[in-house]
Each structure stands twice: as structure tokens, then as C-alpha cells.
Amino acid sequence: VLEEIKDKKYGEYIMGTLVEEWVEKGVQKGIQKGALDKSRVDVVEVLEIRFGELPFNIKEKIMTCNDLGKLEKLHRQSITIDSVEELNV
């Protein structure tokens, strides 16, 4: 009986650890998704403020970009370029 209790507690410990790991991974994915979404919106917003309505293909490329580093570069470019055509999407 004592061995069964130990096994049960060990199983509960393992399950708790796995659940914590899964939750942490989910939180990290959510944070990453939020950062990507915010960066996409920031790039589009700067470009639209500076140049007005964006061509569909440019906006689509920005809104489907999954590379945070590239989005950060696009954001900096969007501040310094003289026309939308200069953007390296």
C-alpha cells in the first residue's frame, strides 16, 4: 500500500511538471505571437501615416511576416525611406 501511494504521488508530480511545462510553452508562444502582431501593425501604421494607403501586396507581405528581426528592420526602414517602393519587403 505504501508503494502504491509513493507511485501515485510520483505520477502526480510528473503530471504536474508536464502541465507546467506545457503552460510555459503556451505562454511563450502567446508572447511571441503578440510581439509579431504588434510589430506588423507598427510597420503598417508608420507606412500608412507617411504614405497613405499601401498597395495590397506590400501590406500582405508585412502582415504575413513571421520573422521578428525582419519586422524590426522594416519598421526602421519605414521611418527613413522616401517612398514605399524603397521598402525591402
Backbone as CSV, one residue per row, in Angstrom:
resi,resn,N_x,N_y,N_z,CA_x,CA_y,CA_z,C_x,C_y,C_z
1,VAL,0.837,-1.188,0.000,0.000,0.000,0.000,0.886,1.259,0.000
2,LEU,1.937,1.259,0.791,2.847,2.390,0.845,3.494,2.636,-0.516
3,GLU,3.832,1.567,-1.213,4.436,1.678,-2.548,3.448,2.284,-3.535
4,GLU,2.167,1.921,-3.434,1.140,2.483,-4.320,0.979,3.989,-4.090
5,ILE,1.058,4.393,-2.845,0.945,5.817,-2.510,2.136,6.579,-3.090
6,LYS,3.325,6.018,-2.932,4.527,6.649,-3.481,4.428,6.766,-5.003
7,ASP,3.972,5.691,-5.659,3.817,5.707,-7.113,2.805,6.764,-7.550
8,LYS,1.706,6.860,-6.795,0.674,7.828,-7.136,1.211,9.254,-6.994
9,LYS,1.929,9.529,-5.902,2.489,10.864,-5.686,3.533,11.187,-6.756
10,TYR,4.331,10.204,-7.138,5.333,10.414,-8.185,4.641,10.709,-9.515
11,GLY,3.592,9.970,-9.806,2.817,10.196,-11.033,2.199,11.579,-11.043
12,GLU,1.651,12.005,-9.907,1.078,13.344,-9.813,2.156,14.411,-10.001
13,TYR,3.339,14.154,-9.447,4.460,15.088,-9.601,4.857,15.217,-11.074
14,ILE,4.987,14.075,-11.742,5.362,14.075,-13.159,4.302,14.807,-13.981
15,MET,3.026,14.514,-13.748,1.946,15.168,-14.495,1.949,16.671,-14.235
16,GLY,2.146,17.055,-12.989,2.203,18.475,-12.653,3.350,19.169,-13.364
17,THR,4.489,18.501,-13.421,5.658,19.058,-14.105,5.391,19.199,-15.593
18,LEU,4.790,18.180,-16.194,4.472,18.244,-17.624,3.475,19.357,-17.919
19,VAL,2.464,19.479,-17.088,1.453,20.518,-17.285,2.103,21.898,-17.175
20,GLU,2.966,22.086,-16.181,3.660,23.368,-16.029,4.495,23.677,-17.260
21,GLU,5.170,22.673,-17.801,5.992,22.850,-18.998,5.127,23.239,-20.193
22,TRP,3.997,22.571,-20.361,3.092,22.874,-21.469,2.523,24.288,-21.335
23,VAL,2.158,24.657,-20.128,1.624,26.002,-19.897,2.689,27.045,-20.229
24,GLU,3.908,26.817,-19.783,5.004,27.756,-20.058,5.242,27.896,-21.558
25,LYS,5.227,26.772,-22.282,5.397,26.834,-23.736,4.265,27.617,-24.378
26,GLY,3.054,27.416,-23.898,1.906,28.145,-24.424,2.021,29.642,-24.164
27,VAL,2.464,29.989,-22.978,2.656,31.397,-22.639,3.710,32.023,-23.549
28,GLN,4.824,31.308,-23.749,5.890,31.823,-24.606,5.405,32.004,-26.046
29,LYS,4.627,31.055,-26.544,4.075,31.189,-27.905,3.149,32.396,-27.979
30,GLY,2.357,32.601,-26.954,1.455,33.747,-26.922,2.209,35.065,-26.909
31,ILE,3.283,35.116,-26.142,4.109,36.324,-26.092,4.734,36.584,-27.453
32,GLN,5.253,35.524,-28.082,5.871,35.676,-29.398,4.845,36.134,-30.436
33,LYS,3.666,35.540,-30.403,2.613,35.930,-31.340,2.220,37.381,-31.128
34,GLY,2.117,37.788,-29.882,1.777,39.176,-29.575,2.832,40.145,-30.086
35,ALA,4.101,39.779,-29.926,5.194,40.632,-30.412,5.152,40.736,-31.938
36,LEU,4.910,39.615,-32.613,4.810,39.630,-34.074,3.641,40.494,-34.532
37,ASP,2.485,40.291,-33.917,1.293,41.066,-34.288,1.537,42.560,-34.101
38,LYS,2.123,42.936,-32.972,2.392,44.348,-32.678,3.377,44.921,-33.680
39,SER,4.421,44.185,-34.010,5.415,44.673,-34.967,4.806,44.869,-36.349
40,ARG,3.975,43.923,-36.769,3.307,44.046,-38.071,2.464,45.319,-38.131
41,VAL,1.660,45.517,-37.100,0.781,46.682,-37.043,1.602,47.970,-37.010
42,ASP,2.697,47.971,-36.265,3.545,49.167,-36.180,4.113,49.547,-37.543
43,VAL,4.606,48.561,-38.294,5.175,48.834,-39.612,4.100,49.406,-40.543
44,VAL,2.962,48.749,-40.593,1.878,49.213,-41.461,1.425,50.608,-41.050
45,GLU,1.301,50.839,-39.758,0.842,52.137,-39.272,1.791,53.264,-39.689
46,VAL,3.084,53.078,-39.509,4.054,54.106,-39.898,3.978,54.358,-41.398
47,LEU,3.935,53.280,-42.169,3.873,53.442,-43.627,2.600,54.163,-44.067
48,GLU,1.476,53.824,-43.469,0.214,54.465,-43.853,0.170,55.932,-43.415
49,ILE,0.756,56.243,-42.282,0.821,57.640,-41.848,1.686,58.443,-42.819
50,ARG,2.785,57.854,-43.234,3.715,58.576,-44.107,3.280,58.615,-45.565
51,PHE,2.707,57.500,-46.056,2.478,57.381,-47.499,1.020,57.132,-47.893
52,GLY,0.132,57.043,-46.934,-1.269,56.768,-47.247,-1.517,55.279,-47.447
53,GLU,-2.612,54.975,-48.120,-2.999,53.575,-48.360,-1.862,52.791,-49.011
54,LEU,-1.578,51.609,-48.477,-0.497,50.772,-49.012,-1.014,49.860,-50.113
55,PRO,-0.165,49.557,-51.090,-0.536,48.539,-52.071,-0.801,47.209,-51.354
56,PHE,-1.784,46.475,-51.829,-2.190,45.221,-51.191,-1.018,44.260,-51.010
57,ASN,-0.178,44.094,-52.043,0.911,43.111,-51.953,1.925,43.468,-50.872
58,ILE,2.180,44.732,-50.660,3.134,45.135,-49.622,2.536,44.891,-48.241
59,LYS,1.292,45.312,-48.068,0.624,45.107,-46.777,0.522,43.615,-46.452
60,GLU,0.213,42.813,-47.458,0.091,41.365,-47.259,1.432,40.758,-46.826
61,LYS,2.516,41.177,-47.464,3.843,40.653,-47.093,4.197,41.004,-45.653
62,ILE,3.875,42.219,-45.258,4.158,42.633,-43.880,3.301,41.837,-42.903
63,MET,2.015,41.721,-43.183,1.085,41.080,-42.251,1.259,39.566,-42.171
64,THR,1.986,38.973,-43.116,2.237,37.523,-43.058,3.677,37.200,-42.663
65,CYS,4.472,38.223,-42.395,5.864,38.004,-41.989,5.905,37.407,-40.579
66,ASN,6.670,36.338,-40.409,6.801,35.677,-39.104,8.196,35.808,-38.525
67,ASP,8.970,36.752,-39.040,10.351,36.965,-38.596,10.417,38.306,-37.869
68,LEU,10.530,38.261,-36.544,10.526,39.471,-35.738,11.698,40.385,-36.096
69,GLY,12.851,39.803,-36.364,14.014,40.603,-36.754,13.764,41.372,-38.042
70,LYS,13.156,40.707,-39.016,12.842,41.366,-40.291,11.822,42.479,-40.075
71,LEU,10.828,42.231,-39.241,9.826,43.258,-38.961,10.457,44.475,-38.286
72,GLU,11.417,44.245,-37.406,12.112,45.363,-36.762,12.889,46.176,-37.790
73,LYS,13.523,45.505,-38.744,14.234,46.207,-39.821,13.257,46.989,-40.694
74,LEU,12.117,46.368,-41.014,11.102,47.046,-41.812,10.574,48.288,-41.088
75,HIS,10.431,48.186,-39.782,9.958,49.329,-39.004,10.951,50.485,-39.107
76,ARG,12.231,50.185,-38.940,13.249,51.234,-39.073,13.255,51.814,-40.485
77,GLN,13.153,50.936,-41.488,13.111,51.404,-42.875,11.905,52.299,-43.115
78,SER,10.771,51.902,-42.563,9.535,52.652,-42.811,9.639,54.089,-42.297
79,ILE,10.518,54.326,-41.360,10.717,55.667,-40.815,11.645,56.490,-41.706
80,THR,12.582,55.835,-42.386,13.635,56.558,-43.089,13.487,56.614,-44.607
81,ILE,12.685,55.740,-45.205,12.586,55.702,-46.664,11.807,56.916,-47.189
82,ASP,12.033,57.222,-48.458,11.346,58.347,-49.101,10.103,57.917,-49.874
83,SER,9.966,56.600,-50.132,8.773,56.097,-50.819,8.581,54.630,-50.459
84,VAL,7.368,54.159,-50.583,7.042,52.766,-50.254,7.857,51.803,-51.130
85,GLU,8.140,52.204,-52.337,8.886,51.346,-53.274,10.294,51.022,-52.756
86,GLU,10.834,51.844,-51.856,12.164,51.605,-51.304,12.161,50.524,-50.223
87,LEU,10.999,50.160,-49.743,10.895,49.173,-48.664,11.355,47.810,-49.142
88,ASN,12.241,47.194,-48.397,12.754,45.846,-48.737,11.915,44.777,-48.057
89,VAL,10.742,44.535,-48.616,9.818,43.559,-48.015,10.219,42.152,-48.419
